[in-house]
Short mmCIF file of C-alpha atoms in Angstrom, two decimals:
data_model
loop_
_atom_site.label_atom_id
_atom_site.label_comp_id
_atom_site.label_asym_id
_atom_site.label_seq_id
_atom_site.Cartn_x
_atom_site.Cartn_y
_atom_site.Cartn_z
CA MET A 1 11.20 13.98 35.66
CA ARG A 2 13.85 14.24 38.44
CA VAL A 3 16.45 12.53 36.18
CA VAL A 4 15.73 14.97 33.35
CA LEU A 5 15.98 18.00 35.65
CA LEU A 6 19.25 16.71 37.08
CA ALA A 7 20.66 16.23 33.59
CA LEU A 8 19.54 19.73 32.61
CA THR A 9 21.17 21.25 35.72
CA VAL A 10 24.47 19.49 34.99
CA TRP A 11 24.28 20.56 31.36
CA ILE A 12 23.75 24.21 32.25
CA SER A 13 26.66 24.15 34.69
CA VAL A 14 28.91 22.54 32.08
CA LEU A 15 27.99 25.24 29.58
CA SER A 16 28.53 28.09 32.00
CA GLY A 17 31.98 26.80 32.87
CA CYS A 18 33.02 26.10 29.34
CA SER A 19 35.83 28.67 29.02
CA ASN A 20 37.70 26.72 26.30
CA SER A 21 34.91 27.18 23.74
CA SER A 22 34.86 30.16 21.37
CA TYR A 23 31.07 30.34 21.20
CA GLU A 24 28.05 30.72 23.41
CA ILE A 25 25.45 27.99 23.63
CA PRO A 26 22.14 29.41 22.32
CA ASN A 27 19.01 29.40 24.43
CA GLY A 28 16.89 26.34 23.75
CA VAL A 29 19.68 23.78 23.49
CA GLN A 30 18.70 20.80 25.63
CA PRO A 31 20.54 17.75 26.94
CA VAL A 32 19.91 14.44 25.23
CA THR A 33 19.35 11.27 27.27
CA LEU A 34 20.02 7.67 26.35
CA PRO A 35 16.63 6.05 25.62
CA ASP A 36 15.52 2.63 26.81
CA LEU A 37 17.19 0.23 24.36
CA SER A 38 15.98 -3.01 25.92
CA LYS A 39 13.65 -3.88 23.03
CA LEU A 40 16.46 -3.72 20.46
CA ASP A 41 18.88 -6.49 19.61
CA THR A 42 22.36 -6.37 21.15
CA VAL A 43 24.04 -5.07 18.00
CA ALA A 44 21.68 -2.09 17.80
CA GLN A 45 22.00 -1.39 21.54
CA ASN A 46 25.79 -1.25 21.32
CA LYS A 47 25.69 0.90 18.20
CA ILE A 48 23.43 3.56 19.75
CA THR A 49 25.23 3.53 23.12
CA LEU A 50 28.59 4.07 21.43
CA ALA A 51 27.24 6.93 19.30
CA CYS A 52 25.71 8.69 22.33
CA THR A 53 28.71 8.26 24.65
CA SER A 54 30.59 11.38 23.58
CA LEU A 55 27.58 13.67 23.97
CA LEU A 56 26.68 12.15 27.32
CA GLN A 57 30.25 12.69 28.54
CA MET A 58 30.11 16.36 27.49
CA GLN A 59 26.81 16.80 29.28
CA SER A 60 28.23 15.27 32.48
CA GLY A 61 31.39 17.39 32.31
CA GLU A 62 33.69 14.42 31.70
CA LYS A 63 34.65 15.75 28.27
CA GLU A 64 35.20 19.25 26.88
CA LEU A 65 32.99 20.73 24.21
CA PRO A 66 34.37 20.96 20.65
CA ALA A 67 36.19 24.15 19.72
CA GLN A 68 33.54 25.22 17.19
CA ALA A 69 29.76 25.31 17.50
CA GLY A 70 29.44 23.67 14.10
CA GLU A 71 31.33 20.62 15.36
CA LEU A 72 28.96 20.23 18.29
CA ALA A 73 25.99 20.69 15.93
CA SER A 74 27.37 17.95 13.71
CA GLN A 75 27.68 15.57 16.67
CA TYR A 76 24.10 16.25 17.70
CA ALA A 77 22.89 15.75 14.15
CA THR A 78 24.77 12.46 13.80
CA VAL A 79 23.29 11.07 17.01
CA GLY A 80 19.88 12.45 16.02
CA GLN A 81 19.96 10.57 12.74
CA LEU A 82 20.75 7.29 14.47
CA LEU A 83 18.02 7.80 17.07
CA HIS A 84 15.64 8.76 14.27
CA ALA A 85 16.49 5.56 12.41
CA TYR A 86 15.58 3.43 15.43
CA ARG A 87 12.38 5.42 16.11
CA PHE A 88 13.47 7.24 19.28
CA LEU A 89 11.76 10.32 17.93
CA ASP A 90 11.62 12.52 21.06
CA GLN A 91 15.38 12.35 21.60
CA ALA A 92 16.08 12.63 17.87
CA ALA A 93 14.00 15.82 17.75
CA ILE A 94 16.06 17.29 20.60
CA CYS A 95 19.26 16.48 18.71
CA TYR A 96 18.04 18.06 15.46
CA THR A 97 16.78 21.15 17.29
CA ASN A 98 20.15 21.54 19.02
CA ALA A 99 21.96 21.20 15.70
CA ILE A 100 19.76 23.89 14.12
CA LEU A 101 20.33 26.29 17.02
CA LEU A 102 24.08 25.70 17.12
CA ASP A 103 24.64 26.04 13.37
CA PRO A 104 21.83 28.18 11.90
CA ASP A 105 23.65 28.65 8.57
CA ASN A 106 23.91 24.92 7.85
CA ASN A 107 20.52 23.55 8.85
CA LEU A 108 18.77 22.39 5.66
CA SER A 109 18.95 18.67 6.38
CA TRP A 110 18.17 19.06 10.08
CA ASN A 111 15.06 21.16 9.44
CA TYR A 112 13.86 18.65 6.87
CA LEU A 113 14.45 15.65 9.14
CA LEU A 114 12.87 17.41 12.11
CA ALA A 115 9.83 18.07 9.91
CA GLN A 116 9.69 14.34 9.14
CA ILE A 117 9.52 13.58 12.86
CA PHE A 118 6.68 16.06 13.32
CA LEU A 119 4.83 14.53 10.35
CA THR A 120 5.21 11.10 11.95
CA THR A 121 3.94 12.35 15.33
CA ASN A 122 1.04 14.21 13.66
CA ASN A 123 2.24 17.70 14.61
CA LYS A 124 1.46 19.16 11.20
CA LEU A 125 1.88 22.83 12.09
CA ALA A 126 5.39 22.24 13.42
CA ALA A 127 6.18 20.15 10.35
CA VAL A 128 5.11 22.98 8.03
CA LYS A 129 7.27 25.45 9.97
CA HIS A 130 10.42 23.37 9.49
CA LEU A 131 9.59 22.46 5.88
CA LYS A 132 9.31 26.18 5.11
CA GLU A 133 12.70 26.77 6.69
CA ALA A 134 14.17 23.90 4.66
CA GLU A 135 12.57 25.41 1.54
CA ARG A 136 14.08 28.83 2.30
CA VAL A 137 17.60 27.46 2.74
CA CYS A 138 17.29 25.17 -0.27
CA LEU A 139 16.23 28.03 -2.58
CA MET A 140 19.18 30.12 -1.36
CA LEU A 141 21.69 27.50 -2.47
CA GLU A 142 23.49 28.18 -5.73
CA LYS A 143 23.08 24.55 -6.75
CA LYS A 144 19.38 23.72 -6.53
CA THR A 145 18.31 20.20 -5.53
CA PRO A 146 15.09 19.40 -7.48
CA ASP A 147 14.52 16.05 -5.76
CA LEU A 148 14.65 17.64 -2.32
CA LEU A 149 12.43 20.57 -3.31
CA HIS A 150 9.94 18.12 -4.80
CA ALA A 151 9.85 16.23 -1.49
CA ILE A 152 9.59 19.44 0.57
CA TYR A 153 6.60 20.70 -1.42
CA TYR A 154 4.89 17.30 -1.44
CA TYR A 155 5.13 16.92 2.35
CA MET A 156 4.06 20.54 2.79
CA GLY A 157 0.99 19.91 0.63
CA ASP A 158 0.17 16.72 2.51
CA ALA A 159 0.44 18.53 5.85
CA TYR A 160 -1.81 21.35 4.65
CA LEU A 161 -4.30 18.76 3.39
CA SER A 162 -4.40 17.17 6.86
CA LEU A 163 -5.00 20.64 8.31
CA HIS A 164 -7.88 21.16 5.83
CA GLN A 165 -6.09 24.15 4.31
CA LEU A 166 -6.97 23.03 0.81
CA GLU A 167 -5.84 26.05 -1.20
CA LYS A 168 -2.39 26.01 0.44
CA ALA A 169 -2.20 22.25 -0.13
CA LYS A 170 -3.07 22.69 -3.81
CA LEU A 171 -0.39 25.37 -4.29
CA ALA A 172 2.25 23.20 -2.59
CA PHE A 173 1.38 20.12 -4.68
CA GLU A 174 1.46 22.19 -7.89
CA GLU A 175 4.87 23.54 -6.89
CA ALA A 176 6.08 19.96 -6.34
CA LEU A 177 5.04 19.09 -9.91
CA HIS A 178 7.34 21.82 -11.23
CA TYR A 179 10.29 19.79 -9.97
CA GLN A 180 9.09 16.25 -10.73
CA ASN A 181 6.02 14.65 -12.31
CA SER A 182 5.20 12.03 -9.70
CA ALA A 183 2.21 9.80 -9.03
CA ILE A 184 2.02 10.67 -5.35
CA VAL A 185 1.61 14.40 -6.04
CA HIS A 186 -1.15 13.80 -8.61
CA TRP A 187 -2.80 11.60 -5.98
CA GLY A 188 -2.59 14.47 -3.51
CA LEU A 189 -4.26 16.85 -5.98
CA GLY A 190 -6.91 14.20 -6.62
CA LYS A 191 -7.66 13.92 -2.90
CA ILE A 192 -8.16 17.69 -2.67
CA ALA A 193 -10.58 17.72 -5.62
CA LEU A 194 -12.40 14.67 -4.26
CA THR A 195 -13.90 16.79 -1.49
CA THR A 196 -15.29 19.47 -3.82
CA ASN A 197 -15.32 18.25 -7.43
CA PRO A 198 -15.20 14.44 -7.83
CA GLU A 199 -15.20 14.61 -11.63
CA SER A 200 -12.06 16.76 -11.75
CA SER A 201 -10.42 14.54 -9.12
CA ILE A 202 -10.65 11.63 -11.55
CA ASN A 203 -8.31 13.41 -13.99
CA HIS A 204 -5.63 13.83 -11.32
CA LEU A 205 -6.07 10.28 -10.05
CA GLN A 206 -5.89 8.82 -13.56
CA ASN A 207 -2.63 10.75 -14.07
CA ALA A 208 -1.34 9.13 -10.88
CA LEU A 209 -2.45 5.71 -12.11
CA LYS A 210 -0.64 6.15 -15.44
CA LEU A 211 2.60 6.80 -13.58
CA ASN A 212 2.07 3.91 -11.14
CA PRO A 213 -0.68 1.45 -12.22
CA THR A 214 -0.39 -0.83 -9.18
CA ALA A 215 -0.82 1.76 -6.41
CA ARG A 216 -3.55 0.62 -4.01
CA ASN A 217 -4.19 4.08 -2.56
CA THR A 218 -4.88 5.52 -6.03
CA HIS A 219 -7.34 2.73 -6.79
CA TYR A 220 -9.08 3.36 -3.47
CA SER A 221 -9.44 7.09 -4.19
CA LEU A 222 -10.72 6.35 -7.71
CA MET A 223 -13.29 3.97 -6.22
CA MET A 224 -14.51 6.79 -3.96
CA ALA A 225 -14.58 9.30 -6.84
CA TYR A 226 -16.56 7.04 -9.16
CA ASN A 227 -18.96 6.18 -6.34
CA LYS A 228 -19.59 9.89 -5.80
CA ILE A 229 -20.50 10.46 -9.46
CA GLY A 230 -22.60 7.28 -9.62
CA ASN A 231 -20.39 5.22 -11.95
CA GLN A 232 -20.71 1.91 -10.12
CA ARG A 233 -19.01 -0.08 -12.87
CA GLN A 234 -15.74 1.87 -12.61
CA ALA A 235 -16.04 2.01 -8.83
CA HIS A 236 -16.25 -1.78 -8.72
CA LEU A 237 -13.22 -2.19 -11.01
CA HIS A 238 -11.08 0.02 -8.78
CA LYS A 239 -12.41 -1.60 -5.63
CA THR A 240 -11.34 -4.98 -7.02
CA ALA A 241 -7.91 -3.61 -7.94
CA PHE A 242 -7.54 -2.19 -4.43
CA GLU A 243 -8.49 -5.49 -2.81
CA GLN A 244 -6.12 -7.46 -5.02
CA GLY A 245 -3.21 -5.66 -3.42
CA GLY A 246 -0.34 -3.72 -4.85
CA ILE A 247 1.94 -1.05 -3.48
CA GLU A 248 1.40 2.11 -1.51
CA LEU A 249 2.56 5.30 -3.20
CA THR A 250 5.74 6.68 -1.68
CA ILE A 251 8.11 9.49 -2.55
CA ALA A 252 11.77 9.24 -3.50
CA ASP A 253 13.47 10.72 -0.44
CA LYS A 254 17.26 10.54 -0.29
CA LEU A 255 17.54 12.05 3.17
CA MET A 256 15.08 9.61 4.72
CA ARG A 257 16.66 6.75 2.77
CA ALA A 258 19.98 7.66 4.40
CA ILE A 259 18.26 7.52 7.79
CA GLU A 260 16.85 4.07 7.01
CA ASP A 261 20.29 2.85 5.91
CA LEU A 262 21.52 3.38 9.46
CA ARG A 263 19.28 0.51 10.58
CA ASP A 264 21.60 -2.26 9.46
CA THR A 265 21.22 -4.89 12.18
CA PRO A 266 19.73 -8.23 10.99
CA ALA A 267 16.29 -7.51 12.45
CA ALA A 268 16.29 -4.01 11.00
CA LEU A 269 17.35 -5.24 7.56
CA ARG A 270 14.44 -7.67 7.60
CA ALA A 271 11.95 -4.98 8.62
CA ARG A 272 13.25 -2.57 5.99
CA GLY A 273 13.10 -5.28 3.36
CA ASP A 274 9.47 -5.96 4.24
CA SER A 275 8.66 -2.26 3.93
CA ALA A 276 10.38 -1.99 0.55
CA LEU A 277 8.67 -5.13 -0.75
CA PHE A 278 5.13 -4.84 0.54
CA LEU A 279 4.58 -1.10 0.99
CA SER A 280 6.62 0.82 -1.56
CA GLY A 281 7.16 -1.87 -4.19
CA ASP A 282 10.89 -1.08 -4.34
CA TYR A 283 11.94 -4.60 -5.30
CA PRO A 284 15.67 -3.97 -5.97
CA THR A 285 16.04 -2.44 -2.51
CA ALA A 286 14.10 -5.32 -0.94
CA ILE A 287 16.41 -7.82 -2.67
CA LYS A 288 19.49 -5.97 -1.42
CA LEU A 289 18.23 -5.86 2.17
CA TYR A 290 17.06 -9.48 2.32
CA THR A 291 20.35 -10.64 0.79
CA GLU A 292 22.28 -8.78 3.49
CA ALA A 293 20.01 -10.18 6.20
CA LEU A 294 20.50 -13.74 4.93
CA GLN A 295 24.24 -13.47 5.56
CA ASN A 296 23.44 -13.46 9.28
CA ALA A 297 20.43 -15.81 9.13
CA PRO A 298 20.95 -18.26 6.24
CA LYS A 299 18.33 -20.70 7.54
CA ASP A 300 15.49 -18.21 7.98
CA PRO A 301 12.70 -19.47 5.67
CA SER A 302 10.83 -16.16 5.66
CA LEU A 303 13.88 -14.34 4.29
CA HIS A 304 14.21 -16.87 1.47
CA LEU A 305 10.47 -16.60 0.82
CA ASN A 306 10.39 -12.81 0.65
CA LEU A 307 13.52 -12.75 -1.49
CA GLY A 308 11.68 -15.09 -3.86
CA VAL A 309 8.63 -12.81 -3.88
CA ALA A 310 10.76 -9.76 -4.69
CA LYS A 311 12.52 -11.52 -7.55
CA PHE A 312 9.22 -12.90 -8.85
CA ARG A 313 7.83 -9.38 -9.03
CA LEU A 314 10.88 -8.30 -11.01
CA GLY A 315 10.25 -11.15 -13.45
CA LEU A 316 13.33 -13.11 -12.36
CA LEU A 317 11.44 -16.40 -12.40
CA GLY A 318 14.44 -18.72 -12.25
CA ASP A 319 15.89 -16.96 -9.21
CA ALA A 320 12.47 -16.81 -7.56
CA THR A 321 12.01 -20.56 -8.08
CA THR A 322 15.36 -21.19 -6.40
CA HIS A 323 14.40 -19.12 -3.35
CA PHE A 324 10.97 -20.74 -3.01
CA ASN A 325 12.62 -24.17 -3.21
CA ASN A 326 15.20 -23.06 -0.62
CA THR A 327 12.29 -22.12 1.64
CA LEU A 328 10.77 -25.57 1.21
CA GLU A 329 14.09 -27.28 1.95
CA ILE A 330 14.12 -25.52 5.33
CA ASP A 331 10.36 -25.89 5.92
CA PRO A 332 8.68 -28.49 3.66
CA GLN A 333 5.24 -27.41 4.94
CA HIS A 334 5.62 -23.76 3.94
CA SER A 335 2.31 -23.01 2.20
CA ARG A 336 3.37 -19.60 0.92
CA ALA A 337 6.43 -21.03 -0.81
CA LEU A 338 4.16 -23.55 -2.54
CA THR A 339 1.90 -20.66 -3.53
CA GLY A 340 4.92 -18.82 -4.92
CA LEU A 341 5.82 -21.81 -7.08
CA ALA A 342 2.19 -21.94 -8.23
CA LEU A 343 2.28 -18.29 -9.28
CA ILE A 344 5.42 -18.95 -11.30
CA ALA A 345 3.68 -21.91 -12.97
CA ILE A 346 0.70 -19.68 -13.80
CA SER A 347 2.98 -17.07 -15.35
CA GLU A 348 4.44 -19.85 -17.52
CA ASN A 349 0.90 -21.01 -18.41
CA ASN A 350 1.41 -24.33 -16.66
CA ILE A 351 -1.99 -24.39 -14.97
CA ALA A 352 -1.83 -28.08 -14.06
CA ALA A 353 1.39 -27.57 -12.08
CA ALA A 354 -0.06 -24.48 -10.42
CA LEU A 355 -3.18 -26.35 -9.32
CA SER A 356 -1.04 -29.15 -7.91
CA GLN A 357 1.02 -26.75 -5.78
CA LEU A 358 -2.04 -24.82 -4.62
CA LYS A 359 -3.85 -28.00 -3.63
CA LYS A 360 -0.92 -28.82 -1.32
CA ALA A 361 -0.84 -25.26 0.05
CA VAL A 362 -4.56 -25.31 0.87
CA ALA A 363 -4.20 -28.67 2.61
CA ILE A 364 -1.40 -27.27 4.79
CA GLU A 365 -3.15 -24.00 5.63
CA PRO A 366 -6.87 -24.55 5.01
CA ASN A 367 -8.04 -21.30 6.60
CA ASN A 368 -5.72 -18.98 4.68
CA ARG A 369 -8.09 -16.78 2.70
CA GLU A 370 -5.56 -15.46 0.19
CA ILE A 371 -4.22 -18.90 -0.72
CA ARG A 372 -7.75 -20.21 -1.26
CA LYS A 373 -8.60 -17.20 -3.40
CA THR A 374 -5.52 -17.85 -5.50
CA TYR A 375 -6.67 -21.46 -5.87
CA VAL A 376 -10.17 -20.28 -6.86
CA ASN A 377 -8.85 -17.85 -9.47
CA THR A 378 -6.66 -20.58 -10.93
CA LEU A 379 -9.58 -23.00 -11.10
CA LEU A 380 -11.60 -20.34 -12.92
CA GLN A 381 -8.68 -19.75 -15.26
CA ASN A 382 -8.88 -23.48 -15.93
CA ASN A 383 -12.65 -23.12 -16.68
CA ASN A 384 -13.65 -25.14 -13.64
CA PRO A 385 -16.13 -23.03 -11.63
CA THR A 386 -17.72 -26.19 -10.22
CA ALA A 387 -14.52 -27.10 -8.35
CA ALA A 388 -14.19 -23.52 -7.11
CA ILE A 389 -17.53 -23.61 -5.27
CA GLU A 390 -16.38 -25.62 -2.24
CA HIS A 391 -13.40 -23.31 -1.70
CA LEU A 392 -15.53 -20.18 -1.96
CA GLN A 393 -18.02 -21.68 0.49
CA HIS A 394 -15.14 -22.38 2.89
CA ILE A 395 -14.06 -18.73 2.66
CA MET A 396 -17.64 -17.61 3.28
CA ASP A 397 -17.86 -19.84 6.35
CA LEU A 398 -14.82 -18.05 7.77
CA PHE A 399 -15.57 -14.55 6.46
CA PRO A 400 -19.33 -14.22 5.88
CA ALA A 401 -19.10 -10.62 4.60
CA ASP A 402 -16.26 -11.17 2.09
CA GLN A 403 -17.81 -9.39 -0.88
CA GLN A 404 -15.35 -10.67 -3.47
CA ALA A 405 -15.78 -14.30 -2.39
CA MET A 406 -19.57 -13.93 -2.18
CA THR A 407 -19.76 -12.47 -5.70
CA LEU A 408 -17.54 -15.19 -7.16
CA LEU A 409 -19.57 -17.86 -5.36
CA ILE A 410 -22.77 -16.57 -6.98
CA TYR A 411 -21.08 -16.58 -10.39
CA CYS A 412 -19.80 -20.15 -9.94
CA GLN A 413 -23.20 -21.38 -8.74
CA LEU A 414 -24.88 -19.83 -11.77
CA ALA A 415 -22.25 -21.25 -14.11
CA ASP A 416 -22.96 -24.66 -12.57
CA GLN A 417 -26.74 -24.11 -12.96
CA ARG A 418 -27.31 -24.16 -9.18
CA PHE A 419 -30.03 -21.50 -9.34
CA ASP A 420 -31.54 -22.34 -5.92
CA ASN A 421 -28.20 -21.84 -4.18
CA ALA A 422 -27.35 -18.73 -6.20
CA GLN A 423 -30.69 -17.08 -5.44
CA ARG A 424 -30.32 -17.75 -1.72
CA GLN A 425 -26.84 -16.24 -1.76
CA LEU A 426 -28.12 -13.28 -3.77
CA GLU A 427 -30.73 -12.51 -1.12
CA ILE A 428 -27.88 -12.00 1.35
CA ALA A 429 -25.62 -10.17 -1.09
CA LEU A 430 -28.31 -7.70 -2.19
CA LYS A 431 -28.98 -6.78 1.43
CA LEU A 432 -25.30 -6.35 2.26
CA PHE A 433 -24.25 -4.63 -0.98
CA PRO A 434 -27.39 -3.12 -2.53
CA GLU A 435 -25.49 -0.78 -4.86
CA ASP A 436 -22.91 -3.25 -6.17
CA GLY A 437 -23.12 -3.55 -9.96
CA SER A 438 -21.68 -7.04 -10.23
CA ILE A 439 -24.20 -8.47 -7.76
CA ALA A 440 -27.07 -6.73 -9.56
CA TYR A 441 -25.78 -8.14 -12.86
CA TYR A 442 -25.68 -11.71 -11.54
CA GLY A 443 -29.11 -11.15 -10.02
CA VAL A 444 -30.57 -10.36 -13.46
CA TYR A 445 -29.29 -13.70 -14.77
CA ALA A 446 -30.37 -15.64 -11.69
CA PHE A 447 -33.95 -14.34 -11.84
CA SER A 448 -34.24 -14.49 -15.67
CA ALA A 449 -32.38 -17.47 -17.06
CA GLY A 450 -33.09 -20.30 -14.64
CA PRO A 451 -35.86 -22.87 -14.70
CA GLU A 452 -39.18 -21.17 -15.44
CA ILE A 453 -40.57 -21.85 -11.99
CA GLN A 454 -37.64 -19.97 -10.41
CA ARG A 455 -37.82 -16.87 -12.61
CA ASP A 456 -38.80 -13.51 -11.18
CA ILE A 457 -38.96 -11.13 -14.14
CA SER A 458 -40.10 -8.10 -12.16
CA ARG A 459 -37.16 -8.44 -9.79
CA ALA A 460 -34.73 -8.95 -12.67
CA THR A 461 -36.13 -5.82 -14.33
CA ALA A 462 -35.51 -3.77 -11.19
CA LEU A 463 -31.91 -4.99 -11.07
CA VAL A 464 -31.32 -4.17 -14.77
CA ASN A 465 -32.18 -0.56 -13.99
CA LYS A 466 -29.16 -0.39 -11.65
CA LEU A 467 -26.76 -1.16 -14.50
CA GLY A 468 -25.19 0.98 -17.20
CA SER A 469 -23.25 0.84 -20.47
CA ASP A 470 -22.45 -2.52 -22.09
CA ILE A 471 -23.13 -4.40 -18.85
CA ARG A 472 -26.75 -3.31 -19.08
CA VAL A 473 -26.98 -4.45 -22.71
CA VAL A 474 -25.75 -7.94 -21.76
CA ALA A 475 -28.15 -8.10 -18.80
CA GLU A 476 -31.08 -6.92 -20.94
CA GLY A 477 -30.37 -9.86 -23.23
CA TYR A 478 -30.73 -12.21 -20.25
CA LEU A 479 -34.00 -10.54 -19.29
CA LEU A 480 -35.49 -10.67 -22.80
CA ALA A 481 -34.49 -14.31 -23.31
CA GLY A 482 -36.04 -15.20 -19.96
CA GLN A 483 -39.35 -13.90 -21.32
CA GLY A 484 -38.98 -15.87 -24.55
CA MET A 485 -38.16 -12.75 -26.60
CA TYR A 486 -35.14 -14.32 -28.32
CA ALA A 487 -35.26 -12.13 -31.44
CA LYS A 488 -35.17 -8.98 -29.31
CA ALA A 489 -32.40 -10.49 -27.19
CA ALA A 490 -30.37 -11.18 -30.34
CA SER A 491 -31.00 -7.65 -31.60
CA SER A 492 -29.82 -6.27 -28.26
CA GLU A 493 -26.71 -8.47 -28.31
CA LYS A 494 -25.74 -7.14 -31.75
CA ARG A 495 -25.24 -3.70 -30.20
CA LEU A 496 -22.13 -5.02 -28.44
CA LYS A 497 -18.66 -4.86 -29.96
CA THR A 498 -18.07 -8.40 -28.71
CA THR A 499 -21.08 -10.69 -28.65
CA HIS A 500 -21.40 -13.45 -26.07
CA ASN A 501 -24.75 -15.18 -26.46
CA LEU A 502 -25.80 -14.28 -30.00
CA GLU A 503 -25.73 -17.90 -31.15
CA HIS A 504 -27.87 -18.98 -28.19
CA TYR A 505 -30.45 -16.28 -28.84
CA SER A 506 -30.51 -17.01 -32.58
CA ASN A 507 -31.33 -20.63 -31.73
CA SER A 508 -34.00 -19.65 -29.16
CA MET A 509 -31.82 -20.86 -26.28
CA LEU A 510 -31.34 -19.39 -22.84
CA PRO A 511 -28.00 -17.60 -22.41
CA GLN A 512 -24.83 -18.74 -20.70
CA ILE A 513 -23.62 -16.65 -17.78
CA ILE A 514 -20.68 -14.37 -18.61
CA ASN A 515 -18.24 -13.48 -15.83
CA TYR A 516 -18.76 -9.83 -14.89
CA ASP A 517 -15.02 -9.21 -14.79
CA GLU A 518 -14.68 -10.35 -18.42
CA LEU A 519 -17.14 -7.76 -19.73
#
């Protein structure tokens, strides 16, 4: 506190003695201090220190102020952007505020960026204030900037949503759609409706999904909406899509992209590449950033790996193969590079090669859940549920409440006619996830279609009543066949567009289990 007060005292004295300037310093302008840079790499430390030097010299009286207030505002804004880029948000906010006060007629960018800091620090009211000022200035410009207005209204709507001011949030999101039809705004409207009218929220969320089918946050919101209206089948589908990964919805934001571009040290390039790849799904940007980072760290296996992942997701399979192989040249035991090569083999329908690579990856990293799940899914794609059982059991040993692994384990046990094991696992699953449609579906088969001594028709009947649509028709066939009513089971099966067990029922045979996800 003493250091800050001393700096402020010096700053005031400098201003009061500044006879060479043609302007008065407005009230509210504060001195900026050099933050603790010790956690940054040397390149970043030098870059920030150099940028701050001129302002620090002015504040100490070693250097005169610029002749015009706008020049001083520009210097504050430039330093503020750099501090913002490296997450020194308190000092960046001071710089932006000073720039706004010193040059009130040229403050669009600084108000917008200051609002971004307040959004990050969860000061939503302050964020709205500066977004409104940015909106006002933007609308006054002769040349409108639709992309910026779209971003302003989206962030305004999101802030109002956090403040539970739903009508204001709705109006802001609708205004954003006037400038650009984007998935993230439809998602925002869907979140508003989710609290009051889940059915109408589904329309907004489906619009978001059409624009960006791989967005995890949209799938999560759809799962919640379908759960609220009791459609467990759709809720399960979106839950699965959410768990399988994807990207997080983001907004095209040129001003914030320019801020991010200031972080160009090797460590920063890596971090920005990771964000572009794994969060926003901006694969071209990720490729650009990783490529730049590799120039300074050509032997970093993780950079080669992530570059391979980005190119794989763009469909550049040859380039991706090269990068995964480069990773393995540096680190022959890199399980994720082996998994990457397996995914390429799967995309080329070379299942045997994929299984070979995944077997090696699992041996190297036996407790990696995602690699084992990839192995399991590939085994199932190869119609080998029996081999998948041991891997699913390993996952369950490590993560006893993994719903996806538990459900697949039950399916594989039933496909392998291990009814005792499947029924024991179902007892646990039904207690943990009593409303899950896929578990109820497998329960109908387990208690209807096994050896007669293991059948429990009353329990299977209760589980059928939890199901709907075509899933229920399939399950009713299991239940009827388990009671020896094969003609009725066949009649029920004929109601389906695609039949699965009609031949079995016609020949008075018990049905085969059909994977829930294939129905």
